[in-house]
């Protein structure tokens, strides 16, 4: 019998409950949870026993056009990440690591891979500002913004908790969000692989060819 570890998950989701991050600081997330099992991993990628269904999200892309996540990424290897452009550390590092790994792929595979960044700070991350920020990472990355309640609901569908941005005493605005990347298979459109914020560019470089083929790393 395989050795497994039990982790916490949102009651309506089928994977680990994710710690909220203020792009560098941590706090506890919702305590309404259910037990599920995942295979223990010694590396940042966790293969889920119960994969996620792709979020039912219809938002606005960086060109100001309506973007139906399920429709646009159907049958394509897809990485989804929730974060915000004013994040000083975790968000830009995560996107940079993915961009570096993507550039190491053959051109045909680069064209297949969909990387979707959904803002958790839609008031400041307008389509224009989000597009400018992502262009510095990779001009082919998709950026989405829209109403915060819709974004929060979409994140919850894949077990990621996010809080509405709030202003600190020093005037800075902080967006608390789960800092995980979830990979969706082109074969089933299900999210089988979860990456922690500690995942390096080298980790993604090793795993992306398998993700693109619909295999688990």
JSON list of N, CA, C and O in Angstrom, two decimals, residues 19 22 27-28 42 47 62 70 98 119 147 160 180 187 201 206:
[
{"chain": "A", "resi": 19, "resn": "UNK", "atom": "N", "xyz": [-1.93, 28.13, 2.00]},
{"chain": "A", "resi": 19, "resn": "UNK", "atom": "CA", "xyz": [-1.60, 29.25, 2.86]},
{"chain": "A", "resi": 19, "resn": "UNK", "atom": "C", "xyz": [-1.65, 30.55, 2.07]},
{"chain": "A", "resi": 19, "resn": "UNK", "atom": "O", "xyz": [-1.15, 30.63, 0.96]},
{"chain": "A", "resi": 22, "resn": "UNK", "atom": "N", "xyz": [1.19, 37.27, 1.52]},
{"chain": "A", "resi": 22, "resn": "UNK", "atom": "CA", "xyz": [1.18, 38.69, 1.15]},
{"chain": "A", "resi": 22, "resn": "UNK", "atom": "C", "xyz": [2.45, 38.94, 0.36]},
{"chain": "A", "resi": 22, "resn": "UNK", "atom": "O", "xyz": [3.14, 39.92, 0.56]},
{"chain": "A", "resi": 27, "resn": "UNK", "atom": "N", "xyz": [-0.02, 33.90, 6.54]},
{"chain": "A", "resi": 27, "resn": "UNK", "atom": "CA", "xyz": [-1.03, 33.89, 7.59]},
{"chain": "A", "resi": 27, "resn": "UNK", "atom": "C", "xyz": [-1.91, 32.68, 7.38]},
{"chain": "A", "resi": 27, "resn": "UNK", "atom": "O", "xyz": [-1.90, 32.06, 6.35]},
{"chain": "A", "resi": 28, "resn": "UNK", "atom": "N", "xyz": [-2.74, 32.30, 8.36]},
{"chain": "A", "resi": 28, "resn": "UNK", "atom": "CA", "xyz": [-3.57, 31.14, 8.18]},
{"chain": "A", "resi": 28, "resn": "UNK", "atom": "C", "xyz": [-4.74, 31.44, 7.29]},
{"chain": "A", "resi": 28, "resn": "UNK", "atom": "O", "xyz": [-5.20, 32.54, 7.23]},
{"chain": "A", "resi": 42, "resn": "UNK", "atom": "N", "xyz": [8.93, 14.78, -2.57]},
{"chain": "A", "resi": 42, "resn": "UNK", "atom": "CA", "xyz": [10.14, 15.37, -2.03]},
{"chain": "A", "resi": 42, "resn": "UNK", "atom": "C", "xyz": [10.57, 16.56, -2.86]},
{"chain": "A", "resi": 42, "resn": "UNK", "atom": "O", "xyz": [11.63, 17.10, -2.67]},
{"chain": "A", "resi": 47, "resn": "UNK", "atom": "N", "xyz": [1.55, 15.87, -7.04]},
{"chain": "A", "resi": 47, "resn": "UNK", "atom": "CA", "xyz": [0.56, 15.28, -7.93]},
{"chain": "A", "resi": 47, "resn": "UNK", "atom": "C", "xyz": [-0.67, 14.94, -7.11]},
{"chain": "A", "resi": 47, "resn": "UNK", "atom": "O", "xyz": [-0.58, 14.22, -6.10]},
{"chain": "A", "resi": 62, "resn": "UNK", "atom": "N", "xyz": [-5.80, 41.49, -21.18]},
{"chain": "A", "resi": 62, "resn": "UNK", "atom": "CA", "xyz": [-5.02, 42.74, -21.21]},
{"chain": "A", "resi": 62, "resn": "UNK", "atom": "C", "xyz": [-5.33, 43.61, -22.43]},
{"chain": "A", "resi": 62, "resn": "UNK", "atom": "O", "xyz": [-4.84, 44.73, -22.52]},
{"chain": "A", "resi": 70, "resn": "UNK", "atom": "N", "xyz": [-12.12, 28.59, -19.60]},
{"chain": "A", "resi": 70, "resn": "UNK", "atom": "CA", "xyz": [-12.32, 27.21, -20.04]},
{"chain": "A", "resi": 70, "resn": "UNK", "atom": "C", "xyz": [-12.30, 27.09, -21.56]},
{"chain": "A", "resi": 70, "resn": "UNK", "atom": "O", "xyz": [-11.69, 26.17, -22.12]},
{"chain": "A", "resi": 98, "resn": "UNK", "atom": "N", "xyz": [8.74, 30.71, -14.50]},
{"chain": "A", "resi": 98, "resn": "UNK", "atom": "CA", "xyz": [7.97, 30.04, -15.55]},
{"chain": "A", "resi": 98, "resn": "UNK", "atom": "C", "xyz": [8.43, 30.52, -16.93]},
{"chain": "A", "resi": 98, "resn": "UNK", "atom": "O", "xyz": [8.58, 29.73, -17.87]},
{"chain": "A", "resi": 119, "resn": "UNK", "atom": "N", "xyz": [-5.19, 38.44, -11.72]},
{"chain": "A", "resi": 119, "resn": "UNK", "atom": "CA", "xyz": [-4.88, 39.39, -10.67]},
{"chain": "A", "resi": 119, "resn": "UNK", "atom": "C", "xyz": [-5.78, 39.21, -9.45]},
{"chain": "A", "resi": 119, "resn": "UNK", "atom": "O", "xyz": [-6.97, 38.91, -9.57]},
{"chain": "A", "resi": 147, "resn": "UNK", "atom": "N", "xyz": [-14.03, 41.74, -11.83]},
{"chain": "A", "resi": 147, "resn": "UNK", "atom": "CA", "xyz": [-14.61, 41.98, -10.52]},
{"chain": "A", "resi": 147, "resn": "UNK", "atom": "C", "xyz": [-13.97, 41.06, -9.49]},
{"chain": "A", "resi": 147, "resn": "UNK", "atom": "O", "xyz": [-13.84, 39.85, -9.72]},
{"chain": "A", "resi": 160, "resn": "UNK", "atom": "N", "xyz": [-7.64, 27.77, -3.94]},
{"chain": "A", "resi": 160, "resn": "UNK", "atom": "CA", "xyz": [-6.76, 28.89, -3.62]},
{"chain": "A", "resi": 160, "resn": "UNK", "atom": "C", "xyz": [-7.57, 30.00, -2.95]},
{"chain": "A", "resi": 160, "resn": "UNK", "atom": "O", "xyz": [-8.54, 30.49, -3.51]},
{"chain": "A", "resi": 180, "resn": "UNK", "atom": "N", "xyz": [0.29, 29.38, -5.12]},
{"chain": "A", "resi": 180, "resn": "UNK", "atom": "CA", "xyz": [0.57, 28.15, -5.83]},
{"chain": "A", "resi": 180, "resn": "UNK", "atom": "C", "xyz": [0.21, 28.24, -7.30]},
{"chain": "A", "resi": 180, "resn": "UNK", "atom": "O", "xyz": [-0.71, 28.98, -7.69]},
{"chain": "A", "resi": 187, "resn": "UNK", "atom": "N", "xyz": [-5.03, 16.79, -22.03]},
{"chain": "A", "resi": 187, "resn": "UNK", "atom": "CA", "xyz": [-5.83, 15.60, -22.37]},
{"chain": "A", "resi": 187, "resn": "UNK", "atom": "C", "xyz": [-7.20, 15.62, -21.70]},
{"chain": "A", "resi": 187, "resn": "UNK", "atom": "O", "xyz": [-8.19, 15.19, -22.28]},
{"chain": "A", "resi": 201, "resn": "UNK", "atom": "N", "xyz": [13.10, 27.78, -11.41]},
{"chain": "A", "resi": 201, "resn": "UNK", "atom": "CA", "xyz": [13.07, 27.72, -12.87]},
{"chain": "A", "resi": 201, "resn": "UNK", "atom": "C", "xyz": [13.53, 26.35, -13.35]},
{"chain": "A", "resi": 201, "resn": "UNK", "atom": "O", "xyz": [13.01, 25.80, -14.33]},
{"chain": "A", "resi": 206, "resn": "UNK", "atom": "N", "xyz": [12.37, 21.14, -15.96]},
{"chain": "A", "resi": 206, "resn": "UNK", "atom": "CA", "xyz": [12.33, 19.68, -15.97]},
{"chain": "A", "resi": 206, "resn": "UNK", "atom": "C", "xyz": [10.92, 19.15, -16.22]},
{"chain": "A", "resi": 206, "resn": "UNK", "atom": "O", "xyz": [10.71, 18.16, -16.92]}
]
